[in-house]
Amino acid sequence: MHHFDLKDGTLHAEGVPLELIADEAGTPVYVYSTATLKRHYGLLRAAADAHREALGEALIAFAVKANSNLSVLATLARLGCGADTVSEGEIRRALAAGVPADRIIFSGVGKTDMELAFAIGVGVRQINVESGAELDRLIAVAAMMGASPAIAIRVNPNVGAGGHAKITTGGKSDKFGVPAAEAMDLYRQASQSTHVTPVGLACHIGSQITDLAPLEAAFRVLAQMTRDLRAQGHAVTRLDLGGGLGVPYSGGSEPPSPADYVAMAARVLAGLEVEAAFEPGRLLAANAGVLLSQVIQINERSDGRRFLVLDAAMNDLMRPALYEAYHDVLPVTPRPGASQPYDVVGPVCETGDTFARDRALPPLEAEDLVVFTGAGAYGAVMASEYNSRPLVPEVLVEGENWAVVRPRPTYEEMLDREPFADWL
Ligand code: LLP
């Protein structure tokens, strides 16, 4: 569900015509819908609230890596959403956007001592520890600060899942977390230190998961570990269930609903009396954003192959090049006529800069506008200036209002960031 619809024959973001945004902000540009962000958060919040008995006052912590724009984060923060972060930069963004420290979770496989100290200093809700080596360093850092931060041990439940091998995190050979038996040892070890306070367990098995079974299997591992730890006399009050629920990228596929997902979690956790946390990224943001782009030209070959050359490229939206991800391409102002197959490409100088092959699209001409849908998560955050293309800007819409929430750098700004070495 989203708020990008045709009105009077042209695509709008809520009440704002995308043509207007393209005219004034230029293309390529990411456009986000406040109403969609709110709706997605609201659905998950309502589902969690409906299962208070099993999930406690569940925290919904948006995975900042999915979309770290400050205005997007502030929109969610105002609804009461927390933040799942993986770097000092993300913690700083969450705080700057108004997420209270006690709703910030700090995860990640390689946190530096400085990042750990920063997280302790600002008082994040919990640090998810992913290895024995990290636990040792965290205890040392916390001891120096005279602190005892709340921690969860991230379990690798040996259940991998996800839309692509590169976004599967819970498999045995994936770098994340520790196997269950080791996690039990780490929990015991942590309980003996006065410089960390173990409060629970965490897992995150992958992203773009479209089947509840692997998620349920992982949650069951955490539930059983909770019982086992308690039997050994340990307190376990929080379970962080990670993110990972998939979203529909093309009209056809229908992943499980947030309500079914939360109901499943509540079933698995029933009776444990823990406080659950969810870390959705894609679920909240993907369909709240589009990448708006203009057709530069159409290259027609004598063999009939037709290349739709856009002003957006792989540096602006990496997902197709990196994961062969599917994003719908829609004309902003559709012309009547039969669809034809196009190879949808950008101007970057490599073949990987191909968004889609043989995609059936309605008639298009140079200077037409198109959007990539489902681009609000892992879109702008993964963009780069490859080929010296200025970093793609971002726009946030709310009703009839819109604002540039990250401007496109000018060429001067892009060049001025790099001082010449003083011997040149
Ligand atoms: N929690 C942790 C610990 C994570 O590592 C992630 C994502 C999430 C939560 C949020 O997962 P989500 O709900 O968004 O699936 N760039 C890739 C996705 C990488 C996901 C990494 N971890 C893509 O574009 O598909």
XYZ file of C-alpha atoms in Angstrom, residues 68-381:
314
model
C 18.623 7.394 6.966
C 17.293 10.703 5.710
C 16.790 12.940 8.747
C 13.303 14.028 7.746
C 12.232 10.427 7.194
C 13.640 9.491 10.588
C 11.983 12.509 12.220
C 8.634 11.548 10.656
C 8.897 8.099 12.221
C 10.339 9.395 15.510
C 7.273 11.595 16.006
C 5.100 8.507 15.825
C 7.089 6.941 18.652
C 9.248 4.764 16.450
C 12.703 3.789 17.717
C 15.842 3.136 15.696
C 17.977 0.119 14.953
C 21.455 1.429 14.205
C 24.750 -0.071 13.080
C 27.253 2.783 13.337
C 27.968 5.935 15.289
C 26.760 7.858 12.255
C 23.377 6.154 12.395
C 23.081 6.740 16.160
C 23.856 10.409 15.581
C 21.236 10.595 12.844
C 18.603 8.930 15.027
C 19.318 11.313 17.911
C 19.336 14.339 15.596
C 15.949 13.266 14.231
C 14.481 13.135 17.724
C 14.607 9.423 18.542
C 15.191 9.200 22.305
C 18.339 7.255 23.212
C 16.287 4.725 25.129
C 14.632 3.689 21.869
C 17.907 3.175 20.013
C 19.356 -0.302 19.538
C 22.991 -0.569 18.467
C 23.651 -3.671 16.339
C 26.447 -4.635 13.974
C 29.163 -7.165 13.495
C 32.143 -4.853 13.896
C 31.572 -1.954 16.251
C 34.766 -0.068 17.104
C 35.771 0.803 20.673
C 35.024 4.432 19.879
C 31.549 3.582 18.622
C 30.844 1.435 21.678
C 31.979 4.260 23.959
C 29.793 6.701 22.059
C 26.756 4.419 22.371
C 27.347 3.950 26.107
C 27.888 7.680 26.536
C 24.580 8.653 24.955
C 22.761 5.863 26.794
C 21.303 3.742 24.020
C 18.627 1.273 25.029
C 20.724 -1.793 24.285
C 23.827 -2.954 22.498
C 23.437 -6.179 20.533
C 26.668 -8.110 20.994
C 27.580 -10.338 18.080
C 30.705 -12.225 19.223
C 32.899 -13.167 22.158
C 35.607 -10.823 20.914
C 33.145 -7.957 20.904
C 31.886 -8.806 24.394
C 35.462 -8.646 25.736
C 36.039 -5.248 24.139
C 32.677 -3.922 25.281
C 33.375 -4.969 28.883
C 36.760 -3.227 28.720
C 35.278 -0.030 27.269
C 32.388 0.003 29.754
C 34.755 -0.645 32.661
C 36.803 2.392 31.683
C 33.637 4.446 31.662
C 32.331 2.950 34.907
C 29.202 1.863 33.029
C 27.132 -1.282 32.663
C 25.146 -1.018 29.410
C 22.205 -3.303 28.678
C 23.151 -5.899 26.117
C 21.462 -8.594 24.067
C 23.399 -11.464 22.555
C 22.761 -11.809 18.830
C 22.090 -15.430 18.048
C 22.792 -16.987 14.696
C 19.886 -19.460 14.700
C 21.173 -21.330 11.656
C 18.080 -20.379 9.694
C 18.999 -18.310 6.687
C 16.334 -16.645 4.605
C 15.905 -13.732 2.282
C 15.359 -12.483 -1.217
C 18.986 -12.979 -2.326
C 22.131 -14.736 -1.041
C 23.730 -11.344 -0.374
C 20.998 -10.338 2.051
C 20.738 -13.612 3.990
C 22.225 -13.236 7.453
C 21.067 -16.108 9.646
C 22.783 -19.040 7.912
C 25.535 -20.994 9.657
C 28.308 -19.535 7.493
C 27.030 -15.936 7.612
C 29.165 -13.538 9.619
C 26.390 -12.393 11.967
C 25.822 -13.421 15.568
C 26.933 -16.549 17.387
C 25.491 -20.074 17.301
C 22.965 -20.854 20.047
C 25.334 -22.887 22.258
C 27.979 -20.181 22.119
C 25.351 -17.531 22.819
C 24.415 -19.374 26.009
C 28.079 -19.269 27.092
C 28.361 -15.585 26.253
C 25.201 -14.845 28.240
C 26.664 -16.608 31.274
C 29.972 -14.825 30.802
C 28.220 -11.461 30.505
C 26.204 -12.132 33.663
C 29.435 -12.475 35.602
C 30.660 -9.025 34.566
C 29.618 -5.921 36.438
C 30.230 -3.895 33.281
C 27.479 -5.264 31.084
C 23.885 -6.083 31.942
C 22.536 -8.904 29.789
C 18.836 -8.344 29.212
C 18.027 -10.631 26.325
C 18.660 -12.172 22.950
C 18.478 -10.889 19.399
C 18.337 -12.341 15.904
C 17.966 -11.121 12.349
C 18.046 -13.838 9.720
C 17.789 -11.960 6.455
C 15.892 -9.446 4.400
C 13.010 -9.526 1.898
C 11.689 -12.707 3.519
C 8.365 -13.698 1.982
C 7.603 -16.786 4.047
C 6.930 -16.772 7.786
C 8.315 -20.297 8.357
C 12.033 -19.398 8.656
C 11.198 -16.415 10.854
C 9.099 -18.622 13.089
C 11.904 -21.193 13.289
C 14.337 -18.470 14.375
C 11.932 -17.033 16.960
C 11.459 -20.539 18.367
C 15.208 -20.832 18.850
C 15.170 -17.583 20.855
C 12.133 -18.718 22.876
C 13.755 -22.037 23.791
C 17.018 -20.309 24.714
C 15.059 -17.952 26.931
C 13.590 -20.906 28.819
C 16.998 -22.585 29.091
C 18.717 -19.430 30.351
C 15.996 -18.848 32.889
C 16.297 -22.451 34.056
C 19.936 -21.615 34.749
C 18.886 -18.634 36.819
C 19.446 -15.839 34.293
C 17.098 -12.958 33.732
C 15.886 -12.595 30.134
C 13.480 -9.710 29.705
C 13.836 -8.684 26.057
C 13.784 -10.487 22.725
C 14.832 -8.543 19.655
C 13.263 -10.278 16.668
C 15.131 -8.295 13.993
C 13.609 -7.167 10.726
C 13.402 -8.904 7.410
C 9.738 -9.109 6.439
C 9.460 -8.768 2.675
C 7.402 -6.268 0.714
C 5.620 -6.603 -2.637
C 7.982 -5.287 -5.318
C 5.900 -6.280 -8.298
C 2.151 -6.316 -8.581
C 1.979 -10.128 -8.312
C 3.793 -11.157 -5.137
C 2.029 -10.830 -1.807
C 4.287 -11.395 1.199
C 2.689 -12.118 4.586
C 0.958 -9.129 6.154
C 2.503 -7.316 9.117
C -0.500 -8.473 11.161
C 0.130 -12.156 10.380
C 3.829 -11.714 11.051
C 3.257 -10.123 14.448
C 0.562 -12.672 15.329
C 3.058 -15.450 14.585
C 5.651 -13.766 16.844
C 3.044 -13.433 19.588
C 2.192 -17.126 19.283
C 5.836 -18.131 19.655
C 6.545 -15.767 22.544
C 3.260 -16.355 24.415
C 3.781 -16.953 28.104
C 7.424 -15.854 28.159
C 6.596 -12.389 29.464
C 9.326 -10.663 27.513
C 9.338 -7.295 25.830
C 9.717 -7.784 22.089
C 11.479 -5.518 19.624
C 11.017 -5.466 15.865
C 13.577 -3.895 13.533
C 11.760 -3.336 10.239
C 13.528 -1.382 7.543
C 12.136 -2.313 4.157
C 8.639 -2.907 5.528
C 8.252 0.699 6.615
C 10.167 2.499 3.884
C 10.363 0.574 0.598
C 6.973 1.399 -0.804
C 7.074 4.878 0.711
C 9.559 5.990 -1.928
C 10.090 6.201 -5.667
C 13.092 7.175 -7.729
C 11.919 9.734 -10.262
C 13.939 9.851 -13.462
C 13.780 11.308 -16.945
C 14.254 9.520 -20.250
C 17.355 10.954 -21.929
C 16.800 9.106 -25.176
C 15.713 5.815 -26.667
C 18.390 3.893 -28.557
C 16.805 1.648 -31.171
C 19.046 -0.982 -32.750
C 18.535 -2.378 -36.203
C 18.017 -5.819 -34.602
C 14.996 -4.404 -32.775
C 16.579 -4.101 -29.327
C 15.363 -0.947 -27.650
C 17.318 0.742 -24.829
C 15.500 3.188 -22.622
C 18.356 5.434 -21.464
C 17.464 7.197 -18.210
C 19.190 9.932 -16.269
C 19.152 7.639 -13.195
C 21.882 5.049 -13.006
C 23.224 2.206 -10.890
C 24.981 4.709 -8.640
C 21.560 6.145 -7.691
C 19.750 2.815 -7.236
C 22.149 -0.077 -6.703
C 19.678 -2.864 -5.985
C 19.191 -4.194 -9.542
C 22.955 -4.267 -10.203
C 23.822 -5.721 -6.800
C 20.990 -8.193 -6.175
C 19.275 -8.444 -9.558
C 16.391 -6.836 -7.721
C 13.118 -6.140 -9.483
C 11.643 -2.634 -9.364
C 8.585 -1.662 -11.344
C 9.176 1.099 -13.886
C 6.130 3.266 -14.476
C 5.628 6.237 -16.763
C 4.612 9.326 -14.798
C 2.148 10.416 -17.480
C 1.244 7.272 -19.392
C 0.649 7.593 -23.137
C -1.980 5.438 -24.771
C -0.748 2.563 -26.901
C 0.568 -0.964 -26.806
C 3.457 -1.937 -24.539
C 6.836 -2.751 -26.024
C 9.907 -4.427 -24.539
C 12.715 -2.127 -23.405
C 16.082 -2.645 -21.780
C 16.049 0.009 -19.065
C 19.556 1.389 -18.541
C 21.410 4.333 -17.048
C 24.309 6.360 -18.435
C 27.053 4.778 -16.271
C 29.824 3.103 -18.204
C 29.293 -0.530 -17.370
C 26.855 -3.205 -18.397
C 25.823 -3.674 -14.760
C 24.084 -0.343 -15.130
C 20.987 -2.144 -16.380
C 17.803 -1.836 -14.345
C 15.710 -4.264 -16.367
C 15.904 -6.360 -19.533
C 13.007 -6.812 -21.949
C 10.641 -4.952 -19.648
C 7.245 -4.385 -21.278
C 6.491 -0.675 -21.006
C 3.871 1.566 -22.530
C 5.024 3.983 -25.252
C 7.756 6.360 -24.072
C 9.624 9.245 -25.626
C 12.718 11.263 -24.790
C 12.097 13.664 -21.873
C 9.257 11.573 -20.451
C 9.385 10.946 -16.726
C 9.375 7.506 -15.153
C 9.547 6.198 -11.607
C 11.087 3.137 -10.036
C 8.693 2.034 -7.328
C 9.663 0.410 -4.045
C 12.756 2.578 -3.875
C 12.283 4.094 -0.423
C 14.412 1.453 1.301
C 18.025 0.734 0.394
C 17.799 3.303 -2.406
C 19.272 6.714 -1.610
C 21.281 5.301 1.305
